[in-house]
Amino acid sequence: MAKKQSKGSSRVSKGNSKQNKYVYSFGGGKADGRADMKNLLGGKGANLAEMAGHKNLRLPVPPGFTITTEVCVYFLANQRKYPAPLKEQVNGAMRKIEQIMGKKFGDAENPLLVSVRSGARKSMPGMMETVLNVGLTEKTIQGLIKKTGNPRFVYDAYRRLITMYSDVVMEKAAGIEPKDGKGIRARLEEILHELKKNKGIKNDSDISTEDLKILCARYKERIKEILKKEFPDTAQEQLWGGIGAVFSSWNGKRAFSYRRIEGIPDEWGTAVNVQSMAFGNMGNNSCTGVAFTRNPGNGENQFYGEYLVNAQGEDVVAGIRTPAPINEYSQSDHNKDLPTLSQLNPKVYKQLEEIRYRLEQHCKDMQDLEFTVEEGVLFMLQCRSGKRNGPAAVRMAMDMLKEKLIGKEDVVQRVTPSQLDELLHPIIDPKEEVKAKLLGKGLPAGPGGATGQIVFTTEDAVSWHKQGKQVILVREETNPEDVEGMRAAEAILTARGGMTSHAALVARGWGKCCIVGCSEMEIDLPKKQMHAGGLTLKEGDWITLNGTKGKFYHYRLTMIDAAQENKLFHDFLKICDSIRSLKIRTNADTPEDAAKARVFGAEGIGLFRTEHMFYGKHSEEPLFKLRKMILSKDSSERRRALADLFPHVKKDIKATLDAMHGYPVTIRLLDPPLHEFVPHHQDQQQELANSLGIALEELEKRAATLRESNPMMGHRGVRLGITYPEVTEMQVRAIFEAAVELTKEGKNIFPEVMIPVICSVNELKDQAELTQKVYREVCLKYNVKGIPHLFGTMIEVPRAALTADEIALEAEFFSFGTNDLTQMGFGFSRDDIGGFLPDYLQKGILPEDPFQSIDLKGIGQLISIAVTKGRSVKKDLKIGICGEHGGDPASIDFCHKVGMNYVSCSPYRVPIARLAAAQATLNSPIKKWKK
Ligand code: PEP
Ligand code: MG
């Protein structure tokens, strides 16, 4: 909500100081906390406080209190002990709830029941534990029955408490590993299913009071039998058991995996929220639901949500029953026959809509709300900034700008680079989709298309993914335990669950394609098979999902790009452009790539690797000629071969300069070690030998002299131009001639000649002289006074970085080749790091792959030194980056801070770089360098 994070006033250092505040109350129009105290109170606690206590809101929040995240950290570090004053503070806060509610915790006549929930700084949906209905005991049951006159409701609540408590507190938090993987919850559910089967009952809501009573007794017996402990029968014991279990769940398996994936630090800890229960299961005038103030799937400014009549919150998020829509807008094929909340209870719906409006005005962002209606009275249980996918994030930000809810700078901060990336993700080719075999339909929980091979378990998803396979995780229902499998899968497909079930929330947050609630699909887990659309599909069969429509098809269908036509996407990026100070270029070696990058907004080419014309399509002829050049005996033979090669090189460069006309194009001279181009097949070698007029043996001898033990540190880059000046001359001539000819055609052409892999200024001087000589010759040949161009170098060898002040005297620009700079800075082979990197990451020796994100401490320092030294002798030295890091948001942030003029990345990363550069400007609005 509010932007600034307050540190909060409490400190847990000794754990016994009286003035430490560990517990923050809320309710009755007042609250100790605020929205900006998320670090201390967790997201949920801080927002509950804001909803309950802020003067613009004062919403109907059931009273409660939050135990701070610092207590969690203390608890986990001190053998599950609490700071000494906690107990008294909890008792005090409980008394406040009792006063507001007019009930008493543990009282036989008028008992108060509470929920105990987690709440970390950043939302971790479904990853930690919750216990509801705490305070129900043999003693209080009777009081509650008398009070409510509804024994069925009371025993149903008791059954739920026993199930949750035994699972969360008595088993998981106690560290008990269930035998053969079947936990106590599953064991209790067996009893429930058996009873339902015997009585011929389908829905839980049809179980009679008597049967619920019997179930509760059987549950307790089974718990004693399996866990060897009595189910606790005092409210206090239940409360503290619940609190400890929620704190412990911070270190549970799911939470741990989720934190790894989301990059959430282990030290944060979770808060615990204890709150008076509001019952959505008190009959047909009660319900519970989840709503979003705007549609999180596509961003439309429409109230969107689901609810379940006569149910508790866990039923909605667990995705066990398919929920009903709150309004007409939220209807889908699956729930259109169920009554909407607006029909069922127009008064409550209106109140909820009004709260939606007030919350958005106050929080200035889309909110995800949890609510409960207890016998016609609305209660707000939670509100937080809602997770959304990329398309929705862009749409909401742009709409909120139009609505004047937020400004341009907020718009840029509202979309993460990875959300934007989702817009660049594929959709199914519509031409194929119309013809495809439809297997089934479900709820469109995460948009876009995905294709992959079916797997039925998280373990399979993870292991198949590791083998490089594309998988679709197919599950009966959504389960937060599946988080790693969901991550590994291209998409998720479930038979049960609604739009707000865990899988849907998590998938949406990650921008994954996801379809839930495909009720016609049947899964046979033991056989690893599914039945859908009249077919039986096995593990490994290909299917394709359209997550936008909620449809899935047989076989692998072709995917195409979605972003290029999206106007909002382009408008959003224009806003980014108006803020960023870094220019964005692209690494492109073909006119096609250059054209694509222009559509994505590239402002020039930062790296054109000349050698690419010798790979791939139409490369046979130039490659043959290059090989002749490489295997020439002497300079005169080489010059002949180069003259032959020249037209190809010129044509290629000219086409790309043309495709990028109006913008600068950095053309790097030949870089790889020459032996890479030597043919390996004998017939190719023979053909080459014939063409050179030599015997095969002679050719083999020549090729052998090119072989190197350490080619990446061998005869490559500028070293080739030093030994074979004619190679540099040919390339530079091709560049200048292509530029003049295009200029004569009226195009604006700006080539930048770039020398790779230098380590000394003397290398650059040598190449500068050659370049100048050819430049004069070309000017003379074409009778032009000059050819606009720049001459510069890559900085990719540590010595070059450290002597950048000397080098800058000879260069008009620097471009950091961070691939090689990382390779040589670390001494890690960029081609072989995969062999040991996983161990380095797992042992925490490296925080991440340094070839993906610039290592700020080491490589970043080299860059910083080079920038400072370079600019110390040439104030306006143009500086950019063309290593792979140029498309990585964290590295872009660094490039901005260090004062580069531009970053260059692959065409598909250009939009992401435009956004990341704008965010970098907002994060550190430093002096803009001259562009
Ligand atoms: C680099 O080293 O960062 C670079 C861009 O050059 P290449 O990847 O071609 O070696
Ligand atoms: Mg390099």
mmCIF file with all atom_site columns, C-alpha atoms in Angstrom, residues 176-336:
data_model
loop_
_atom_site.group_PDB
_atom_site.id
_atom_site.type_symbol
_atom_site.label_atom_id
_atom_site.label_alt_id
_atom_site.label_comp_id
_atom_site.label_asym_id
_atom_site.label_entity_id
_atom_site.label_seq_id
_atom_site.pdbx_PDB_ins_code
_atom_site.Cartn_x
_atom_site.Cartn_y
_atom_site.Cartn_z
_atom_site.occupancy
_atom_site.B_iso_or_equiv
_atom_site.pdbx_formal_charge
_atom_site.auth_seq_id
_atom_site.auth_comp_id
_atom_site.auth_asym_id
_atom_site.auth_atom_id
_atom_site.pdbx_PDB_model_num
ATOM 1   C CA . ILE A 1 176 ? 6.883   -36.744 11.756  1.00 0.00 ? 176 ILE A CA 1
ATOM 2   C CA . GLU A 1 177 ? 7.451   -38.359 8.380   1.00 0.00 ? 177 GLU A CA 1
ATOM 3   C CA . PRO A 1 178 ? 4.357   -40.444 7.623   1.00 0.00 ? 178 PRO A CA 1
ATOM 4   C CA . LYS A 1 179 ? 4.847   -44.119 6.797   1.00 0.00 ? 179 LYS A CA 1
ATOM 5   C CA . ASP A 1 180 ? 4.520   -44.943 3.077   1.00 0.00 ? 180 ASP A CA 1
ATOM 6   C CA . GLY A 1 181 ? 4.041   -41.239 2.379   1.00 0.00 ? 181 GLY A CA 1
ATOM 7   C CA . LYS A 1 182 ? 0.421   -41.163 3.575   1.00 0.00 ? 182 LYS A CA 1
ATOM 8   C CA . GLY A 1 183 ? -0.006  -38.402 6.108   1.00 0.00 ? 183 GLY A CA 1
ATOM 9   C CA . ILE A 1 184 ? -2.585  -38.118 8.860   1.00 0.00 ? 184 ILE A CA 1
ATOM 10  C CA . ARG A 1 185 ? -4.818  -35.868 6.746   1.00 0.00 ? 185 ARG A CA 1
ATOM 11  C CA . ALA A 1 186 ? -5.089  -38.555 4.081   1.00 0.00 ? 186 ALA A CA 1
ATOM 12  C CA . ARG A 1 187 ? -5.773  -41.172 6.747   1.00 0.00 ? 187 ARG A CA 1
ATOM 13  C CA . LEU A 1 188 ? -8.610  -39.111 8.189   1.00 0.00 ? 188 LEU A CA 1
ATOM 14  C CA . GLU A 1 189 ? -10.008 -38.482 4.752   1.00 0.00 ? 189 GLU A CA 1
ATOM 15  C CA . GLU A 1 190 ? -10.162 -42.236 4.242   1.00 0.00 ? 190 GLU A CA 1
ATOM 16  C CA . ILE A 1 191 ? -12.592 -42.402 7.170   1.00 0.00 ? 191 ILE A CA 1
ATOM 17  C CA . LEU A 1 192 ? -14.637 -39.587 5.653   1.00 0.00 ? 192 LEU A CA 1
ATOM 18  C CA . HIS A 1 193 ? -14.794 -41.241 2.229   1.00 0.00 ? 193 HIS A CA 1
ATOM 19  C CA . GLU A 1 194 ? -15.739 -44.550 3.756   1.00 0.00 ? 194 GLU A CA 1
ATOM 20  C CA . LEU A 1 195 ? -18.596 -42.959 5.659   1.00 0.00 ? 195 LEU A CA 1
ATOM 21  C CA . LYS A 1 196 ? -19.804 -41.100 2.582   1.00 0.00 ? 196 LYS A CA 1
ATOM 22  C CA . LYS A 1 197 ? -19.628 -44.296 0.532   1.00 0.00 ? 197 LYS A CA 1
ATOM 23  C CA . ASN A 1 198 ? -21.533 -46.331 3.097   1.00 0.00 ? 198 ASN A CA 1
ATOM 24  C CA . LYS A 1 199 ? -24.249 -43.716 3.352   1.00 0.00 ? 199 LYS A CA 1
ATOM 25  C CA . GLY A 1 200 ? -24.363 -42.989 -0.380  1.00 0.00 ? 200 GLY A CA 1
ATOM 26  C CA . ILE A 1 201 ? -23.525 -39.311 0.181   1.00 0.00 ? 201 ILE A CA 1
ATOM 27  C CA . LYS A 1 202 ? -21.806 -37.180 -2.488  1.00 0.00 ? 202 LYS A CA 1
ATOM 28  C CA . ASN A 1 203 ? -21.218 -33.796 -0.854  1.00 0.00 ? 203 ASN A CA 1
ATOM 29  C CA . ASP A 1 204 ? -19.713 -33.095 2.553   1.00 0.00 ? 204 ASP A CA 1
ATOM 30  C CA . SER A 1 205 ? -22.575 -30.698 3.191   1.00 0.00 ? 205 SER A CA 1
ATOM 31  C CA . ASP A 1 206 ? -25.018 -33.649 3.155   1.00 0.00 ? 206 ASP A CA 1
ATOM 32  C CA . ILE A 1 207 ? -23.409 -35.436 6.108   1.00 0.00 ? 207 ILE A CA 1
ATOM 33  C CA . SER A 1 208 ? -25.770 -35.414 9.095   1.00 0.00 ? 208 SER A CA 1
ATOM 34  C CA . THR A 1 209 ? -24.937 -33.954 12.506  1.00 0.00 ? 209 THR A CA 1
ATOM 35  C CA . GLU A 1 210 ? -24.895 -37.386 14.073  1.00 0.00 ? 210 GLU A CA 1
ATOM 36  C CA . ASP A 1 211 ? -22.488 -38.671 11.473  1.00 0.00 ? 211 ASP A CA 1
ATOM 37  C CA . LEU A 1 212 ? -20.236 -35.635 11.905  1.00 0.00 ? 212 LEU A CA 1
ATOM 38  C CA . LYS A 1 213 ? -20.141 -36.351 15.615  1.00 0.00 ? 213 LYS A CA 1
ATOM 39  C CA . ILE A 1 214 ? -19.164 -39.949 14.951  1.00 0.00 ? 214 ILE A CA 1
ATOM 40  C CA . LEU A 1 215 ? -16.534 -38.795 12.467  1.00 0.00 ? 215 LEU A CA 1
ATOM 41  C CA . CYS A 1 216 ? -14.947 -36.456 15.038  1.00 0.00 ? 216 CYS A CA 1
ATOM 42  C CA . ALA A 1 217 ? -14.702 -39.267 17.573  1.00 0.00 ? 217 ALA A CA 1
ATOM 43  C CA . ARG A 1 218 ? -13.194 -41.654 14.990  1.00 0.00 ? 218 ARG A CA 1
ATOM 44  C CA . TYR A 1 219 ? -10.759 -39.010 13.817  1.00 0.00 ? 219 TYR A CA 1
ATOM 45  C CA . LYS A 1 220 ? -9.474  -38.539 17.370  1.00 0.00 ? 220 LYS A CA 1
ATOM 46  C CA . GLU A 1 221 ? -9.078  -42.273 17.884  1.00 0.00 ? 221 GLU A CA 1
ATOM 47  C CA . ARG A 1 222 ? -7.164  -42.602 14.628  1.00 0.00 ? 222 ARG A CA 1
ATOM 48  C CA . ILE A 1 223 ? -4.899  -39.684 15.589  1.00 0.00 ? 223 ILE A CA 1
ATOM 49  C CA . LYS A 1 224 ? -4.071  -41.334 18.903  1.00 0.00 ? 224 LYS A CA 1
ATOM 50  C CA . GLU A 1 225 ? -3.403  -44.605 17.131  1.00 0.00 ? 225 GLU A CA 1
ATOM 51  C CA . ILE A 1 226 ? -1.090  -43.153 14.494  1.00 0.00 ? 226 ILE A CA 1
ATOM 52  C CA . LEU A 1 227 ? 0.542   -40.159 16.165  1.00 0.00 ? 227 LEU A CA 1
ATOM 53  C CA . LYS A 1 228 ? 0.492   -41.646 19.673  1.00 0.00 ? 228 LYS A CA 1
ATOM 54  C CA . LYS A 1 229 ? -0.873  -38.454 21.159  1.00 0.00 ? 229 LYS A CA 1
ATOM 55  C CA . GLU A 1 230 ? -4.241  -37.189 22.327  1.00 0.00 ? 230 GLU A CA 1
ATOM 56  C CA . PHE A 1 231 ? -5.859  -34.424 20.339  1.00 0.00 ? 231 PHE A CA 1
ATOM 57  C CA . PRO A 1 232 ? -5.475  -31.348 22.631  1.00 0.00 ? 232 PRO A CA 1
ATOM 58  C CA . ASP A 1 233 ? -8.639  -30.367 24.426  1.00 0.00 ? 233 ASP A CA 1
ATOM 59  C CA . THR A 1 234 ? -7.830  -26.893 25.765  1.00 0.00 ? 234 THR A CA 1
ATOM 60  C CA . ALA A 1 235 ? -8.105  -23.687 23.792  1.00 0.00 ? 235 ALA A CA 1
ATOM 61  C CA . GLN A 1 236 ? -4.719  -22.433 25.028  1.00 0.00 ? 236 GLN A CA 1
ATOM 62  C CA . GLU A 1 237 ? -2.879  -25.585 24.015  1.00 0.00 ? 237 GLU A CA 1
ATOM 63  C CA . GLN A 1 238 ? -4.457  -25.421 20.568  1.00 0.00 ? 238 GLN A CA 1
ATOM 64  C CA . LEU A 1 239 ? -3.545  -21.752 20.198  1.00 0.00 ? 239 LEU A CA 1
ATOM 65  C CA . TRP A 1 240 ? 0.130   -22.172 21.044  1.00 0.00 ? 240 TRP A CA 1
ATOM 66  C CA . GLY A 1 241 ? 0.348   -25.367 19.027  1.00 0.00 ? 241 GLY A CA 1
ATOM 67  C CA . GLY A 1 242 ? -1.045  -23.445 16.056  1.00 0.00 ? 242 GLY A CA 1
ATOM 68  C CA . ILE A 1 243 ? 1.298   -20.485 16.503  1.00 0.00 ? 243 ILE A CA 1
ATOM 69  C CA . GLY A 1 244 ? 4.368   -22.726 16.713  1.00 0.00 ? 244 GLY A CA 1
ATOM 70  C CA . ALA A 1 245 ? 3.297   -24.764 13.704  1.00 0.00 ? 245 ALA A CA 1
ATOM 71  C CA . VAL A 1 246 ? 2.796   -21.710 11.542  1.00 0.00 ? 246 VAL A CA 1
ATOM 72  C CA . PHE A 1 247 ? 6.220   -20.371 12.497  1.00 0.00 ? 247 PHE A CA 1
ATOM 73  C CA . SER A 1 248 ? 7.738   -23.805 11.804  1.00 0.00 ? 248 SER A CA 1
ATOM 74  C CA . SER A 1 249 ? 6.068   -23.960 8.395   1.00 0.00 ? 249 SER A CA 1
ATOM 75  C CA . TRP A 1 250 ? 8.462   -21.184 7.302   1.00 0.00 ? 250 TRP A CA 1
ATOM 76  C CA . ASN A 1 251 ? 11.002  -23.973 7.086   1.00 0.00 ? 251 ASN A CA 1
ATOM 77  C CA . GLY A 1 252 ? 8.608   -26.506 5.558   1.00 0.00 ? 252 GLY A CA 1
ATOM 78  C CA . LYS A 1 253 ? 9.494   -28.168 2.256   1.00 0.00 ? 253 LYS A CA 1
ATOM 79  C CA . ARG A 1 254 ? 7.081   -26.230 0.086   1.00 0.00 ? 254 ARG A CA 1
ATOM 80  C CA . ALA A 1 255 ? 7.953   -22.849 1.576   1.00 0.00 ? 255 ALA A CA 1
ATOM 81  C CA . PHE A 1 256 ? 11.624  -23.620 1.212   1.00 0.00 ? 256 PHE A CA 1
ATOM 82  C CA . SER A 1 257 ? 11.325  -24.551 -2.486  1.00 0.00 ? 257 SER A CA 1
ATOM 83  C CA . TYR A 1 258 ? 9.121   -21.560 -3.200  1.00 0.00 ? 258 TYR A CA 1
ATOM 84  C CA . ARG A 1 259 ? 11.652  -19.214 -1.606  1.00 0.00 ? 259 ARG A CA 1
ATOM 85  C CA . ARG A 1 260 ? 14.432  -20.650 -3.761  1.00 0.00 ? 260 ARG A CA 1
ATOM 86  C CA . ILE A 1 261 ? 12.415  -20.110 -6.895  1.00 0.00 ? 261 ILE A CA 1
ATOM 87  C CA . GLU A 1 262 ? 11.209  -16.636 -5.961  1.00 0.00 ? 262 GLU A CA 1
ATOM 88  C CA . GLY A 1 263 ? 14.501  -15.488 -4.449  1.00 0.00 ? 263 GLY A CA 1
ATOM 89  C CA . ILE A 1 264 ? 12.944  -14.757 -1.032  1.00 0.00 ? 264 ILE A CA 1
ATOM 90  C CA . PRO A 1 265 ? 15.610  -14.660 1.710   1.00 0.00 ? 265 PRO A CA 1
ATOM 91  C CA . ASP A 1 266 ? 15.423  -17.365 4.394   1.00 0.00 ? 266 ASP A CA 1
ATOM 92  C CA . GLU A 1 267 ? 16.108  -14.799 7.127   1.00 0.00 ? 267 GLU A CA 1
ATOM 93  C CA . TRP A 1 268 ? 12.810  -12.939 6.678   1.00 0.00 ? 268 TRP A CA 1
ATOM 94  C CA . GLY A 1 269 ? 10.584  -15.326 8.652   1.00 0.00 ? 269 GLY A CA 1
ATOM 95  C CA . THR A 1 270 ? 6.808   -15.211 8.680   1.00 0.00 ? 270 THR A CA 1
ATOM 96  C CA . ALA A 1 271 ? 4.405   -13.365 10.939  1.00 0.00 ? 271 ALA A CA 1
ATOM 97  C CA . VAL A 1 272 ? 1.471   -15.163 12.571  1.00 0.00 ? 272 VAL A CA 1
ATOM 98  C CA . ASN A 1 273 ? -2.004  -13.690 12.386  1.00 0.00 ? 273 ASN A CA 1
ATOM 99  C CA . VAL A 1 274 ? -4.517  -14.736 15.004  1.00 0.00 ? 274 VAL A CA 1
ATOM 100 C CA . GLN A 1 275 ? -7.969  -13.538 14.134  1.00 0.00 ? 275 GLN A CA 1
ATOM 101 C CA . SER A 1 276 ? -11.490 -14.033 15.316  1.00 0.00 ? 276 SER A CA 1
ATOM 102 C CA . MET A 1 277 ? -13.248 -16.598 13.118  1.00 0.00 ? 277 MET A CA 1
ATOM 103 C CA . ALA A 1 278 ? -15.910 -15.473 10.712  1.00 0.00 ? 278 ALA A CA 1
ATOM 104 C CA . PHE A 1 279 ? -17.907 -18.479 9.586   1.00 0.00 ? 279 PHE A CA 1
ATOM 105 C CA . GLY A 1 280 ? -18.823 -18.961 5.992   1.00 0.00 ? 280 GLY A CA 1
ATOM 106 C CA . ASN A 1 281 ? -20.193 -22.378 6.819   1.00 0.00 ? 281 ASN A CA 1
ATOM 107 C CA . MET A 1 282 ? -23.150 -21.443 8.984   1.00 0.00 ? 282 MET A CA 1
ATOM 108 C CA . GLY A 1 283 ? -25.725 -22.369 6.358   1.00 0.00 ? 283 GLY A CA 1
ATOM 109 C CA . ASN A 1 284 ? -26.956 -21.128 3.014   1.00 0.00 ? 284 ASN A CA 1
ATOM 110 C CA . ASN A 1 285 ? -26.888 -17.514 4.089   1.00 0.00 ? 285 ASN A CA 1
ATOM 111 C CA . SER A 1 286 ? -23.149 -17.828 4.635   1.00 0.00 ? 286 SER A CA 1
ATOM 112 C CA . CYS A 1 287 ? -20.350 -18.137 2.145   1.00 0.00 ? 287 CYS A CA 1
ATOM 113 C CA . THR A 1 288 ? -16.699 -17.506 1.606   1.00 0.00 ? 288 THR A CA 1
ATOM 114 C CA . GLY A 1 289 ? -14.874 -16.243 -1.418  1.00 0.00 ? 289 GLY A CA 1
ATOM 115 C CA . VAL A 1 290 ? -11.902 -14.724 -3.147  1.00 0.00 ? 290 VAL A CA 1
ATOM 116 C CA . ALA A 1 291 ? -12.121 -11.746 -5.471  1.00 0.00 ? 291 ALA A CA 1
ATOM 117 C CA . PHE A 1 292 ? -9.829  -9.517  -7.482  1.00 0.00 ? 292 PHE A CA 1
ATOM 118 C CA . THR A 1 293 ? -10.573 -5.849  -7.940  1.00 0.00 ? 293 THR A CA 1
ATOM 119 C CA . ARG A 1 294 ? -9.659  -6.347  -11.627 1.00 0.00 ? 294 ARG A CA 1
ATOM 120 C CA . ASN A 1 295 ? -9.390  -9.465  -13.722 1.00 0.00 ? 295 ASN A CA 1
ATOM 121 C CA . PRO A 1 296 ? -5.919  -10.891 -12.983 1.00 0.00 ? 296 PRO A CA 1
ATOM 122 C CA . GLY A 1 297 ? -6.009  -13.035 -16.111 1.00 0.00 ? 297 GLY A CA 1
ATOM 123 C CA . ASN A 1 298 ? -6.355  -10.258 -18.680 1.00 0.00 ? 298 ASN A CA 1
ATOM 124 C CA . GLY A 1 299 ? -6.282  -7.023  -16.676 1.00 0.00 ? 299 GLY A CA 1
ATOM 125 C CA . GLU A 1 300 ? -9.815  -5.855  -17.539 1.00 0.00 ? 300 GLU A CA 1
ATOM 126 C CA . ASN A 1 301 ? -11.234 -3.328  -15.104 1.00 0.00 ? 301 ASN A CA 1
ATOM 127 C CA . GLN A 1 302 ? -13.950 -5.696  -13.946 1.00 0.00 ? 302 GLN A CA 1
ATOM 128 C CA . PHE A 1 303 ? -14.661 -7.099  -10.523 1.00 0.00 ? 303 PHE A CA 1
ATOM 129 C CA . TYR A 1 304 ? -13.782 -10.754 -10.722 1.00 0.00 ? 304 TYR A CA 1
ATOM 130 C CA . GLY A 1 305 ? -14.203 -13.507 -8.178  1.00 0.00 ? 305 GLY A CA 1
ATOM 131 C CA . GLU A 1 306 ? -15.593 -16.772 -6.930  1.00 0.00 ? 306 GLU A CA 1
ATOM 132 C CA . TYR A 1 307 ? -17.337 -17.937 -3.798  1.00 0.00 ? 307 TYR A CA 1
ATOM 133 C CA . LEU A 1 308 ? -18.686 -21.060 -2.181  1.00 0.00 ? 308 LEU A CA 1
ATOM 134 C CA . VAL A 1 309 ? -21.911 -21.176 -0.222  1.00 0.00 ? 309 VAL A CA 1
ATOM 135 C CA . ASN A 1 310 ? -21.743 -22.741 3.205   1.00 0.00 ? 310 ASN A CA 1
ATOM 136 C CA . ALA A 1 311 ? -18.005 -23.242 3.191   1.00 0.00 ? 311 ALA A CA 1
ATOM 137 C CA . GLN A 1 312 ? -14.811 -22.154 4.889   1.00 0.00 ? 312 GLN A CA 1
ATOM 138 C CA . GLY A 1 313 ? -11.959 -20.322 3.145   1.00 0.00 ? 313 GLY A CA 1
ATOM 139 C CA . GLU A 1 314 ? -9.831  -23.431 2.799   1.00 0.00 ? 314 GLU A CA 1
ATOM 140 C CA . ASP A 1 315 ? -12.468 -24.960 0.496   1.00 0.00 ? 315 ASP A CA 1
ATOM 141 C CA . VAL A 1 316 ? -12.022 -22.173 -2.043  1.00 0.00 ? 316 VAL A CA 1
ATOM 142 C CA . VAL A 1 317 ? -8.241  -22.083 -2.159  1.00 0.00 ? 317 VAL A CA 1
ATOM 143 C CA . ALA A 1 318 ? -7.852  -25.849 -1.983  1.00 0.00 ? 318 ALA A CA 1
ATOM 144 C CA . GLY A 1 319 ? -9.835  -26.125 -5.186  1.00 0.00 ? 319 GLY A CA 1
ATOM 145 C CA . ILE A 1 320 ? -11.886 -29.084 -3.990  1.00 0.00 ? 320 ILE A CA 1
ATOM 146 C CA . ARG A 1 321 ? -15.306 -27.786 -5.082  1.00 0.00 ? 321 ARG A CA 1
ATOM 147 C CA . THR A 1 322 ? -15.805 -25.726 -8.217  1.00 0.00 ? 322 THR A CA 1
ATOM 148 C CA . PRO A 1 323 ? -16.849 -22.316 -6.908  1.00 0.00 ? 323 PRO A CA 1
ATOM 149 C CA . ALA A 1 324 ? -19.642 -20.071 -8.169  1.00 0.00 ? 324 ALA A CA 1
ATOM 150 C CA . PRO A 1 325 ? -19.044 -16.697 -9.853  1.00 0.00 ? 325 PRO A CA 1
ATOM 151 C CA . ILE A 1 326 ? -19.571 -13.536 -7.788  1.00 0.00 ? 326 ILE A CA 1
ATOM 152 C CA . ASN A 1 327 ? -21.153 -11.759 -10.756 1.00 0.00 ? 327 ASN A CA 1
ATOM 153 C CA . GLU A 1 328 ? -22.079 -12.264 -14.365 1.00 0.00 ? 328 GLU A CA 1
ATOM 154 C CA . TYR A 1 329 ? -18.643 -11.125 -15.533 1.00 0.00 ? 329 TYR A CA 1
ATOM 155 C CA . SER A 1 330 ? -16.992 -13.953 -13.623 1.00 0.00 ? 330 SER A CA 1
ATOM 156 C CA . GLN A 1 331 ? -19.141 -16.624 -15.253 1.00 0.00 ? 331 GLN A CA 1
ATOM 157 C CA . SER A 1 332 ? -17.578 -19.342 -17.359 1.00 0.00 ? 332 SER A CA 1
ATOM 158 C CA . ASP A 1 333 ? -18.790 -22.504 -19.050 1.00 0.00 ? 333 ASP A CA 1
ATOM 159 C CA . HIS A 1 334 ? -18.083 -24.330 -15.834 1.00 0.00 ? 334 HIS A CA 1
ATOM 160 C CA . ASN A 1 335 ? -19.940 -22.251 -13.342 1.00 0.00 ? 335 ASN A CA 1
ATOM 161 C CA . LYS A 1 336 ? -22.602 -20.500 -15.381 1.00 0.00 ? 336 LYS A CA 1
#
